Amino acid sequence: MGDKVVITAKILKWARESARMSLVDAAAKVPVDAVKLQLWEEGTNYPTMAQLEKLAKAYRRPVAIFFLPELPLDFQPLQDFRNKSSAKLGTASVFIIREVQQRQAWTSEIFKENDYQRLDFVGRYTLSDDPKVVARDMIQTLAIDPTRYEHSNPLLEWIRKAEARGIFVCRTSFVHSRLKLNSDEMQGFTIADNFAPFIFINSEDWDAPQLFTMVHELAHVWIAQSGISNEVEVYQNSKAELHPVEAFCNSVAAEVLMPEIVMRQLTTTAFQNDQSVFLHAKKMAVSSFAFLIRALKLGLIENNRYIKLKKEADEGFREYAAKEAEHMAQLKAKMKALPKEERSGPNSYLLLANKNGQLFTRVVMDAFRGGTLLPTEASRLLSTKVNNFSKLEAVLYI
């Protein structure tokens, strides 16, 4: 056992609590008994350097921070626009928010230092404006036509169009392989900065809800409201009312993806059964649920019809999800039976590029290649070794 190191006890406790980890869970990372960790946090005992390094890694904090005399300044928490009944953000959510805040702060500072132009669409509107006006401006600014997509995957088209206008988009369902995000906690969030706005999308969900989240978060940028979103796609909730900002951004997203003028051209056959609902929703790249809610809000269907079709859609989705889960389980079993060299899976560098954000990856790469960013800093920002940069660069915008 190595020599013990004298650290600032209150910082050790702060690091654990800010990571939303219990004493038991944190102690298991070392591993030590929870009582021993509590003694370290009280300052009546101290860890070894090896033990401290394990805790620093678990809390995703630099080791040096534990030797400061006082608590360090941390990123301010994003405004929480979720309903009061929402689950408390867990460790994975806290870590991913912190990661994106670090990237955003670095990017914004670099852009300001280099006299980049402010993005005039950030905060162009407020909650007092008409969501239809905001929707039209968003479509024009991003040069995208939701009724006729150029890309086979509308979500990717929205991401690329947004990044082309200087909006950074990060998308993942995990912090690392053993720490997954939960879409029930958070579906997305926005940092609405005038120089480097960042959007995060939880990719745990299907593509259609992700697309709605993407456009919803863009609406946050247009009204300059940074914050965390959860019940995206929900227009009315019997348990709790949506925050005014969330309700507004949902209205903008609905108008963008399901324009009222297009919805009112639909005939009654669109709402004949769950299959017809599914097909029309698919054309708009939205979920059947979002499509039905939009129709209900516009008065295109009665509440009884909505309840019946929603029930059918829910049952159909459950059957589809069960088949998909069974199919994936079979694929995993087949993959596991293959020799290691023959196994295949998602491209880890593409997953990392999406998690970092493809535009952010490019900005860091350019700074590194241009000699204005040290290799260690570039490696830290992109969460991979420098000798992996070429592999990471190869998957950009494929």
CSV table of C-alpha atoms in Angstrom, one decimal:
chain,number,residue,atom,x,y,z
A,1,MET,CA,0.0,0.0,0.0
A,2,GLY,CA,1.4,3.4,-1.0
A,3,ASP,CA,1.8,6.4,1.3
A,4,LYS,CA,-1.4,8.4,2.1
A,5,VAL,CA,-1.9,11.8,0.5
A,6,VAL,CA,-3.3,14.8,2.4
A,7,ILE,CA,-6.2,16.1,0.4
A,8,THR,CA,-9.0,18.6,1.0
A,9,ALA,CA,-11.8,16.5,2.4
A,10,LYS,CA,-14.7,18.8,1.5
A,11,ILE,CA,-13.6,18.7,-2.2
A,12,LEU,CA,-13.6,14.9,-2.1
A,13,LYS,CA,-17.2,15.0,-0.9
A,14,TRP,CA,-18.2,17.7,-3.3
A,15,ALA,CA,-16.7,15.7,-6.2
A,16,ARG,CA,-18.8,12.6,-5.3
A,17,GLU,CA,-22.0,14.5,-4.7
A,18,SER,CA,-21.7,16.5,-7.9
A,19,ALA,CA,-21.2,13.2,-9.7
A,20,ARG,CA,-24.5,12.0,-8.2
A,21,MET,CA,-22.9,8.9,-6.7
A,22,SER,CA,-23.7,7.3,-3.3
A,23,LEU,CA,-21.0,6.5,-0.8
A,24,VAL,CA,-21.5,2.8,-1.5
A,25,ASP,CA,-21.2,3.1,-5.3
A,26,ALA,CA,-18.2,5.4,-5.1
A,27,ALA,CA,-16.4,3.2,-2.6
A,28,ALA,CA,-16.8,0.3,-4.9
A,29,LYS,CA,-14.8,2.1,-7.6
A,30,VAL,CA,-11.6,2.0,-5.4
A,31,PRO,CA,-12.6,-0.6,-3.9
A,32,VAL,CA,-12.9,0.2,-0.2
A,33,ASP,CA,-15.5,0.0,2.4
A,34,ALA,CA,-18.0,2.9,2.3
A,35,VAL,CA,-17.1,3.7,5.9
A,36,LYS,CA,-13.5,4.3,4.9
A,37,LEU,CA,-14.5,6.6,2.1
A,38,GLN,CA,-16.7,8.6,4.6
A,39,LEU,CA,-13.6,9.0,6.8
A,40,TRP,CA,-11.7,10.4,3.9
A,41,GLU,CA,-14.5,12.9,3.2
A,42,GLU,CA,-14.5,13.9,6.9
A,43,GLY,CA,-10.7,14.4,6.9
A,44,THR,CA,-10.0,12.0,9.7
A,45,ASN,CA,-8.2,9.6,7.3
A,46,TYR,CA,-6.7,9.9,3.8
A,47,PRO,CA,-6.5,7.7,0.7
A,48,THR,CA,-3.3,6.7,-1.1
A,49,MET,CA,-2.5,8.3,-4.5
A,50,ALA,CA,-3.6,5.1,-6.3
A,51,GLN,CA,-6.9,5.2,-4.5
A,52,LEU,CA,-7.3,8.9,-5.2
A,53,GLU,CA,-6.6,8.4,-8.9
A,54,LYS,CA,-9.4,5.8,-9.0
A,55,LEU,CA,-11.9,8.2,-7.4
A,56,ALA,CA,-10.8,11.0,-9.7
A,57,LYS,CA,-11.5,8.8,-12.7
A,58,ALA,CA,-14.8,7.7,-11.3
A,59,TYR,CA,-15.9,11.3,-10.6
A,60,ARG,CA,-14.3,12.5,-13.9
A,61,ARG,CA,-12.3,15.2,-12.2
A,62,PRO,CA,-8.5,15.9,-12.4
A,63,VAL,CA,-6.5,14.6,-9.5
A,64,ALA,CA,-5.0,18.1,-8.9
A,65,ILE,CA,-8.4,19.4,-7.9
A,66,PHE,CA,-8.4,17.5,-4.6
A,67,PHE,CA,-5.4,19.4,-3.4
A,68,LEU,CA,-7.0,22.9,-3.7
A,69,PRO,CA,-7.6,24.7,-0.4
A,70,GLU,CA,-11.2,25.6,-1.4
A,71,LEU,CA,-14.0,24.3,-3.6
A,72,PRO,CA,-13.3,25.1,-7.3
A,73,LEU,CA,-15.7,27.1,-9.5
A,74,ASP,CA,-17.7,24.6,-11.5
A,75,PHE,CA,-19.9,25.0,-14.5
A,76,GLN,CA,-23.2,26.5,-13.6
A,77,PRO,CA,-26.1,24.0,-13.8
A,78,LEU,CA,-28.3,24.3,-16.9
A,79,GLN,CA,-31.8,25.5,-16.3
A,80,ASP,CA,-34.0,22.5,-15.8
A,81,PHE,CA,-37.2,22.8,-18.0
A,82,ARG,CA,-38.3,19.3,-17.1
A,83,ASN,CA,-41.5,18.7,-15.1
A,84,LYS,CA,-41.2,18.7,-11.3
A,85,SER,CA,-42.1,15.0,-11.3
A,86,SER,CA,-39.1,14.1,-13.5
A,87,ALA,CA,-36.5,11.8,-12.1
A,88,LYS,CA,-33.4,13.3,-10.6
A,89,LEU,CA,-30.6,13.5,-13.1
A,90,GLY,CA,-28.3,10.5,-12.6
A,91,THR,CA,-24.5,10.2,-12.9
A,92,ALA,CA,-24.6,9.6,-16.7
A,93,SER,CA,-26.7,12.7,-17.3
A,94,VAL,CA,-24.5,14.9,-15.1
A,95,PHE,CA,-21.3,13.7,-16.8
A,96,ILE,CA,-22.6,14.2,-20.3
A,97,ILE,CA,-23.8,17.7,-19.5
A,98,ARG,CA,-20.4,18.5,-18.0
A,99,GLU,CA,-18.6,17.1,-21.0
A,100,VAL,CA,-20.6,19.2,-23.4
A,101,GLN,CA,-20.3,22.3,-21.3
A,102,GLN,CA,-16.5,21.9,-21.4
A,103,ARG,CA,-16.5,21.6,-25.2
A,104,GLN,CA,-18.8,24.5,-25.6
A,105,ALA,CA,-16.8,26.8,-23.2
A,106,TRP,CA,-13.6,26.0,-25.1
A,107,THR,CA,-15.1,26.5,-28.5
A,108,SER,CA,-16.8,29.8,-27.6
A,109,GLU,CA,-13.6,31.2,-26.1
A,110,ILE,CA,-11.6,30.2,-29.2
A,111,PHE,CA,-14.1,31.8,-31.5
A,112,LYS,CA,-14.2,35.0,-29.4
A,113,GLU,CA,-10.4,35.3,-29.4
A,114,ASN,CA,-10.4,34.9,-33.1
A,115,ASP,CA,-13.1,37.5,-33.7
A,116,TYR,CA,-15.7,35.1,-35.1
A,117,GLN,CA,-19.0,36.8,-36.1
A,118,ARG,CA,-21.9,36.4,-33.7
A,119,LEU,CA,-24.7,34.1,-35.0
A,120,ASP,CA,-27.6,36.4,-35.6
A,121,PHE,CA,-30.3,33.7,-35.3
A,122,VAL,CA,-29.5,32.9,-31.7
A,123,GLY,CA,-32.1,34.7,-29.6
A,124,ARG,CA,-33.8,36.2,-32.7
A,125,TYR,CA,-37.2,35.5,-31.1
A,126,THR,CA,-38.9,35.3,-27.7
A,127,LEU,CA,-41.8,33.4,-26.2
A,128,SER,CA,-44.1,36.2,-27.2
A,129,ASP,CA,-43.5,35.4,-30.9
A,130,ASP,CA,-45.7,33.2,-33.0
A,131,PRO,CA,-44.2,29.6,-33.2
A,132,LYS,CA,-45.2,29.5,-36.9
A,133,VAL,CA,-43.0,32.6,-37.6
A,134,VAL,CA,-40.1,31.0,-35.7
A,135,ALA,CA,-40.6,27.7,-37.6
A,136,ARG,CA,-40.5,29.5,-41.0
A,137,ASP,CA,-37.3,31.4,-40.0
A,138,MET,CA,-35.6,28.2,-38.9
A,139,ILE,CA,-36.4,26.4,-42.1
A,140,GLN,CA,-35.1,29.4,-44.2
A,141,THR,CA,-32.0,29.9,-42.1
A,142,LEU,CA,-31.0,26.2,-42.3
A,143,ALA,CA,-32.0,25.9,-45.9
A,144,ILE,CA,-33.9,22.7,-45.3
A,145,ASP,CA,-37.2,21.5,-46.7
A,146,PRO,CA,-39.0,19.1,-44.3
A,147,THR,CA,-41.5,18.1,-47.0
A,148,ARG,CA,-38.7,16.9,-49.3
A,149,TYR,CA,-35.5,15.7,-47.7
A,150,GLU,CA,-32.3,15.4,-49.6
A,151,HIS,CA,-30.9,12.7,-47.3
A,152,SER,CA,-32.4,9.2,-46.7
A,153,ASN,CA,-32.1,9.9,-43.0
A,154,PRO,CA,-33.9,13.2,-42.1
A,155,LEU,CA,-32.2,13.3,-38.7
A,156,LEU,CA,-28.7,13.4,-40.2
A,157,GLU,CA,-29.8,16.0,-42.7
A,158,TRP,CA,-31.0,18.3,-39.9
A,159,ILE,CA,-27.8,17.8,-38.0
A,160,ARG,CA,-25.6,18.5,-41.0
A,161,LYS,CA,-27.7,21.6,-42.0
A,162,ALA,CA,-27.4,22.9,-38.4
A,163,GLU,CA,-23.7,22.3,-38.3
A,164,ALA,CA,-23.3,24.1,-41.6
A,165,ARG,CA,-24.7,27.2,-39.9
A,166,GLY,CA,-22.4,26.9,-36.9
A,167,ILE,CA,-24.6,24.9,-34.5
A,168,PHE,CA,-22.7,22.1,-32.8
A,169,VAL,CA,-24.6,18.9,-32.3
A,170,CYS,CA,-23.5,16.0,-30.0
A,171,ARG,CA,-25.4,12.8,-30.0
A,172,THR,CA,-24.9,9.6,-27.9
A,173,SER,CA,-26.6,7.2,-25.6
A,174,PHE,CA,-23.7,6.6,-23.3
A,175,VAL,CA,-20.9,8.2,-21.4
A,176,HIS,CA,-18.8,5.1,-21.7
A,177,SER,CA,-19.5,1.4,-22.2
A,178,ARG,CA,-20.6,0.9,-18.6
A,179,LEU,CA,-22.5,4.1,-18.1
A,180,LYS,CA,-25.6,4.5,-20.2
A,181,LEU,CA,-28.0,7.5,-20.6
A,182,ASN,CA,-31.6,7.2,-19.7
A,183,SER,CA,-34.1,9.0,-22.1
A,184,ASP,CA,-36.6,9.1,-19.2
A,185,GLU,CA,-34.3,11.5,-17.4
A,186,MET,CA,-33.2,13.6,-20.3
A,187,GLN,CA,-33.9,13.6,-24.1
A,188,GLY,CA,-31.7,16.6,-24.9
A,189,PHE,CA,-30.3,20.0,-23.8
A,190,THR,CA,-29.1,23.2,-25.4
A,191,ILE,CA,-26.4,25.8,-24.6
A,192,ALA,CA,-27.6,28.8,-26.6
A,193,ASP,CA,-24.4,30.8,-27.0
A,194,ASN,CA,-24.1,33.5,-29.7
A,195,PHE,CA,-20.7,32.2,-30.9
A,196,ALA,CA,-20.9,28.5,-30.4
A,197,PRO,CA,-24.4,27.1,-29.6
A,198,PHE,CA,-24.4,23.4,-28.6
A,199,ILE,CA,-27.2,20.9,-28.8
A,200,PHE,CA,-27.1,17.5,-27.2
A,201,ILE,CA,-29.4,14.6,-28.3
A,202,ASN,CA,-29.9,11.4,-26.3
A,203,SER,CA,-29.7,8.8,-29.0
A,204,GLU,CA,-31.1,6.0,-26.8
A,205,ASP,CA,-34.5,6.6,-28.5
A,206,TRP,CA,-35.6,5.8,-32.0
A,207,ASP,CA,-34.8,8.2,-34.9
A,208,ALA,CA,-38.2,9.8,-35.1
A,209,PRO,CA,-38.3,11.0,-31.5
A,210,GLN,CA,-34.6,12.1,-31.9
A,211,LEU,CA,-35.6,14.2,-34.9
A,212,PHE,CA,-38.3,15.9,-32.9
A,213,THR,CA,-35.9,16.5,-30.1
A,214,MET,CA,-33.4,18.0,-32.5
A,215,VAL,CA,-35.8,20.5,-33.9
A,216,HIS,CA,-37.2,21.2,-30.4
A,217,GLU,CA,-33.6,22.0,-29.2
A,218,LEU,CA,-33.1,24.2,-32.3
A,219,ALA,CA,-36.1,26.2,-31.1
A,220,HIS,CA,-34.2,26.7,-27.8
A,221,VAL,CA,-31.4,28.3,-29.8
A,222,TRP,CA,-33.8,30.6,-31.7
A,223,ILE,CA,-35.1,32.0,-28.4
A,224,ALA,CA,-31.8,31.8,-26.6
A,225,GLN,CA,-33.0,29.6,-23.8
A,226,SER,CA,-30.3,27.2,-22.5
A,227,GLY,CA,-31.6,24.2,-20.6
A,228,ILE,CA,-32.5,20.6,-20.2
A,229,SER,CA,-35.5,19.0,-22.0
A,230,ASN,CA,-37.3,15.8,-21.1
A,231,GLU,CA,-40.9,15.4,-22.2
A,232,VAL,CA,-40.3,16.3,-25.8
A,233,GLU,CA,-43.1,15.4,-28.2
A,234,VAL,CA,-45.6,15.7,-25.3
A,235,TYR,CA,-48.1,18.5,-25.7
A,236,GLN,CA,-50.4,17.8,-22.8
A,237,ASN,CA,-49.7,15.9,-19.6
A,238,SER,CA,-52.4,14.9,-17.2
A,239,LYS,CA,-49.9,14.8,-14.4
A,240,ALA,CA,-48.1,18.1,-14.9
A,241,GLU,CA,-48.1,21.1,-17.2
A,242,LEU,CA,-45.1,21.6,-19.5
A,243,HIS,CA,-42.8,24.5,-18.8
A,244,PRO,CA,-43.8,27.5,-21.0
A,245,VAL,CA,-40.4,27.2,-22.8
A,246,GLU,CA,-40.9,23.5,-23.5
A,247,ALA,CA,-44.5,24.1,-24.7
A,248,PHE,CA,-43.3,26.8,-27.1
A,249,CYS,CA,-40.4,24.7,-28.5
A,250,ASN,CA,-42.7,21.8,-29.0
A,251,SER,CA,-45.1,24.0,-30.9
A,252,VAL,CA,-42.2,25.2,-33.1
A,253,ALA,CA,-41.0,21.7,-33.7
A,254,ALA,CA,-44.5,20.5,-34.5
A,255,GLU,CA,-45.0,23.3,-37.1
A,256,VAL,CA,-41.6,22.6,-38.7
A,257,LEU,CA,-42.1,18.8,-39.0
A,258,MET,CA,-45.9,18.7,-39.4
A,259,PRO,CA,-46.9,22.1,-40.9
A,260,GLU,CA,-50.6,23.0,-40.2
A,261,ILE,CA,-51.2,23.7,-43.9
A,262,VAL,CA,-50.0,20.2,-44.8
A,263,MET,CA,-51.9,18.5,-41.9
A,264,ARG,CA,-55.2,20.2,-43.0
A,265,GLN,CA,-54.8,18.8,-46.5
A,266,LEU,CA,-55.0,15.2,-45.1
A,267,THR,CA,-58.2,13.3,-45.6
A,268,THR,CA,-60.0,11.1,-43.1
A,269,THR,CA,-58.3,8.1,-44.6
A,270,ALA,CA,-55.1,9.3,-42.9
A,271,PHE,CA,-56.7,8.4,-39.5
A,272,GLN,CA,-58.5,5.3,-40.6
A,273,ASN,CA,-56.3,2.9,-38.5
A,274,ASP,CA,-52.9,2.6,-36.9
A,275,GLN,CA,-51.3,1.5,-40.2
A,276,SER,CA,-52.5,4.6,-42.1
A,277,VAL,CA,-51.3,6.8,-39.2
A,278,PHE,CA,-47.9,5.1,-39.2
A,279,LEU,CA,-47.5,5.6,-43.0
A,280,HIS,CA,-48.4,9.3,-42.9
A,281,ALA,CA,-46.2,9.8,-39.8
A,282,LYS,CA,-43.3,8.1,-41.5
A,283,LYS,CA,-43.6,10.4,-44.5
A,284,MET,CA,-43.1,13.3,-42.1
A,285,ALA,CA,-40.3,11.5,-40.2
A,286,VAL,CA,-42.2,11.7,-36.9
A,287,SER,CA,-43.6,9.1,-34.6
A,288,SER,CA,-47.2,8.0,-34.8
A,289,PHE,CA,-47.7,9.5,-31.3
A,290,ALA,CA,-46.5,13.0,-32.4
A,291,PHE,CA,-48.6,12.8,-35.5
A,292,LEU,CA,-51.8,11.9,-33.5
A,293,ILE,CA,-51.2,14.6,-30.9
A,294,ARG,CA,-50.7,17.2,-33.7
A,295,ALA,CA,-53.9,16.0,-35.4
A,296,LEU,CA,-55.8,16.3,-32.1
A,297,LYS,CA,-54.4,19.8,-31.3
A,298,LEU,CA,-55.5,20.9,-34.8
A,299,GLY,CA,-59.0,19.5,-34.3
A,300,LEU,CA,-58.6,17.0,-37.2
A,301,ILE,CA,-59.7,14.1,-35.0
A,302,GLU,CA,-61.9,13.9,-31.9
A,303,ASN,CA,-60.6,12.8,-28.6
A,304,ASN,CA,-62.3,9.4,-28.7
A,305,ARG,CA,-60.7,8.7,-32.1
A,306,TYR,CA,-57.3,9.8,-30.8
A,307,ILE,CA,-57.5,7.5,-27.8
A,308,LYS,CA,-58.5,4.5,-30.0
A,309,LEU,CA,-55.7,5.2,-32.6
A,310,LYS,CA,-53.1,5.8,-29.9
A,311,LYS,CA,-53.9,2.5,-28.2
A,312,GLU,CA,-53.5,0.7,-31.5
A,313,ALA,CA,-50.3,2.5,-32.2
A,314,ASP,CA,-48.9,1.7,-28.8
A,315,GLU,CA,-49.8,-2.0,-29.2
A,316,GLY,CA,-48.2,-2.0,-32.7
A,317,PHE,CA,-45.1,-0.4,-31.4
A,318,ARG,CA,-44.7,-2.8,-28.5
A,319,GLU,CA,-44.9,-5.7,-30.9
A,320,TYR,CA,-42.4,-4.1,-33.2
A,321,ALA,CA,-40.0,-3.3,-30.4
A,322,ALA,CA,-40.3,-6.9,-29.1
A,323,LYS,CA,-39.4,-8.3,-32.5
A,324,GLU,CA,-36.5,-5.9,-32.8
A,325,ALA,CA,-35.2,-6.9,-29.4
A,326,GLU,CA,-35.5,-10.5,-30.3
A,327,HIS,CA,-33.7,-9.9,-33.6
A,328,MET,CA,-30.9,-8.0,-31.9
A,329,ALA,CA,-30.5,-10.7,-29.3
A,330,GLN,CA,-30.1,-13.3,-32.1
A,331,LEU,CA,-27.6,-11.2,-33.9
A,332,LYS,CA,-25.6,-10.7,-30.7
A,333,ALA,CA,-25.7,-14.5,-30.1
A,334,LYS,CA,-24.4,-15.2,-33.6
A,335,MET,CA,-21.7,-12.6,-33.3
A,336,LYS,CA,-20.6,-14.0,-29.9
A,337,ALA,CA,-20.2,-17.5,-31.5
A,338,LEU,CA,-17.9,-16.1,-34.2
A,339,PRO,CA,-14.1,-16.0,-33.8
A,340,LYS,CA,-13.1,-12.6,-32.4
A,341,GLU,CA,-11.4,-11.5,-35.6
A,342,GLU,CA,-14.6,-12.1,-37.6
A,343,ARG,CA,-16.9,-10.1,-35.3
A,344,SER,CA,-18.2,-6.7,-36.4
A,345,GLY,CA,-20.1,-4.0,-34.8
A,346,PRO,CA,-20.7,-0.2,-34.9
A,347,ASN,CA,-17.7,1.8,-35.9
A,348,SER,CA,-16.2,3.0,-32.6
A,349,TYR,CA,-14.7,6.1,-34.2
A,350,LEU,CA,-18.0,7.1,-35.8
A,351,LEU,CA,-19.7,6.7,-32.4
A,352,LEU,CA,-17.0,8.9,-30.8
A,353,ALA,CA,-17.3,11.5,-33.5
A,354,ASN,CA,-21.0,11.7,-33.0
A,355,LYS,CA,-20.6,11.9,-29.2
A,356,ASN,CA,-18.1,14.7,-29.5
A,357,GLY,CA,-20.0,16.3,-32.3
A,358,GLN,CA,-18.8,16.1,-35.9
A,359,LEU,CA,-18.4,19.9,-36.2
A,360,PHE,CA,-16.6,20.1,-32.9
A,361,THR,CA,-14.3,17.2,-33.9
A,362,ARG,CA,-13.4,19.2,-37.1
A,363,VAL,CA,-12.7,22.4,-35.2
A,364,VAL,CA,-10.4,20.6,-32.8
A,365,MET,CA,-8.7,18.8,-35.6
A,366,ASP,CA,-8.1,22.0,-37.5
A,367,ALA,CA,-6.6,23.7,-34.4
A,368,PHE,CA,-4.4,20.7,-33.8
A,369,ARG,CA,-3.2,20.5,-37.5
A,370,GLY,CA,-2.7,24.2,-37.5
A,371,GLY,CA,-0.4,24.1,-34.6
A,372,THR,CA,-2.5,26.3,-32.3
A,373,LEU,CA,-3.6,23.4,-30.0
A,374,LEU,CA,-1.2,21.1,-28.0
A,375,PRO,CA,-1.5,17.4,-28.6
A,376,THR,CA,-2.4,16.7,-25.0
A,377,GLU,CA,-5.2,19.3,-25.1
A,378,ALA,CA,-6.6,18.0,-28.4
A,379,SER,CA,-6.5,14.5,-27.0
A,380,ARG,CA,-8.4,15.5,-23.9
A,381,LEU,CA,-11.0,17.4,-25.9
A,382,LEU,CA,-11.7,14.5,-28.3
A,383,SER,CA,-11.3,11.8,-25.7
A,384,THR,CA,-8.9,9.7,-27.7
A,385,LYS,CA,-5.2,9.4,-28.3
A,386,VAL,CA,-3.5,11.5,-30.9
A,387,ASN,CA,-2.5,8.5,-32.9
A,388,ASN,CA,-6.2,7.8,-33.4
A,389,PHE,CA,-6.9,11.2,-34.9
A,390,SER,CA,-6.6,10.0,-38.5
A,391,LYS,CA,-9.1,7.2,-37.9
A,392,LEU,CA,-11.5,9.7,-36.2
A,393,GLU,CA,-11.1,12.1,-39.1
A,394,ALA,CA,-11.8,9.4,-41.6
A,395,VAL,CA,-15.4,9.0,-40.4
A,396,LEU,CA,-16.4,12.6,-40.4
A,397,TYR,CA,-19.6,13.2,-42.5
A,398,ILE,CA,-19.8,9.7,-43.9
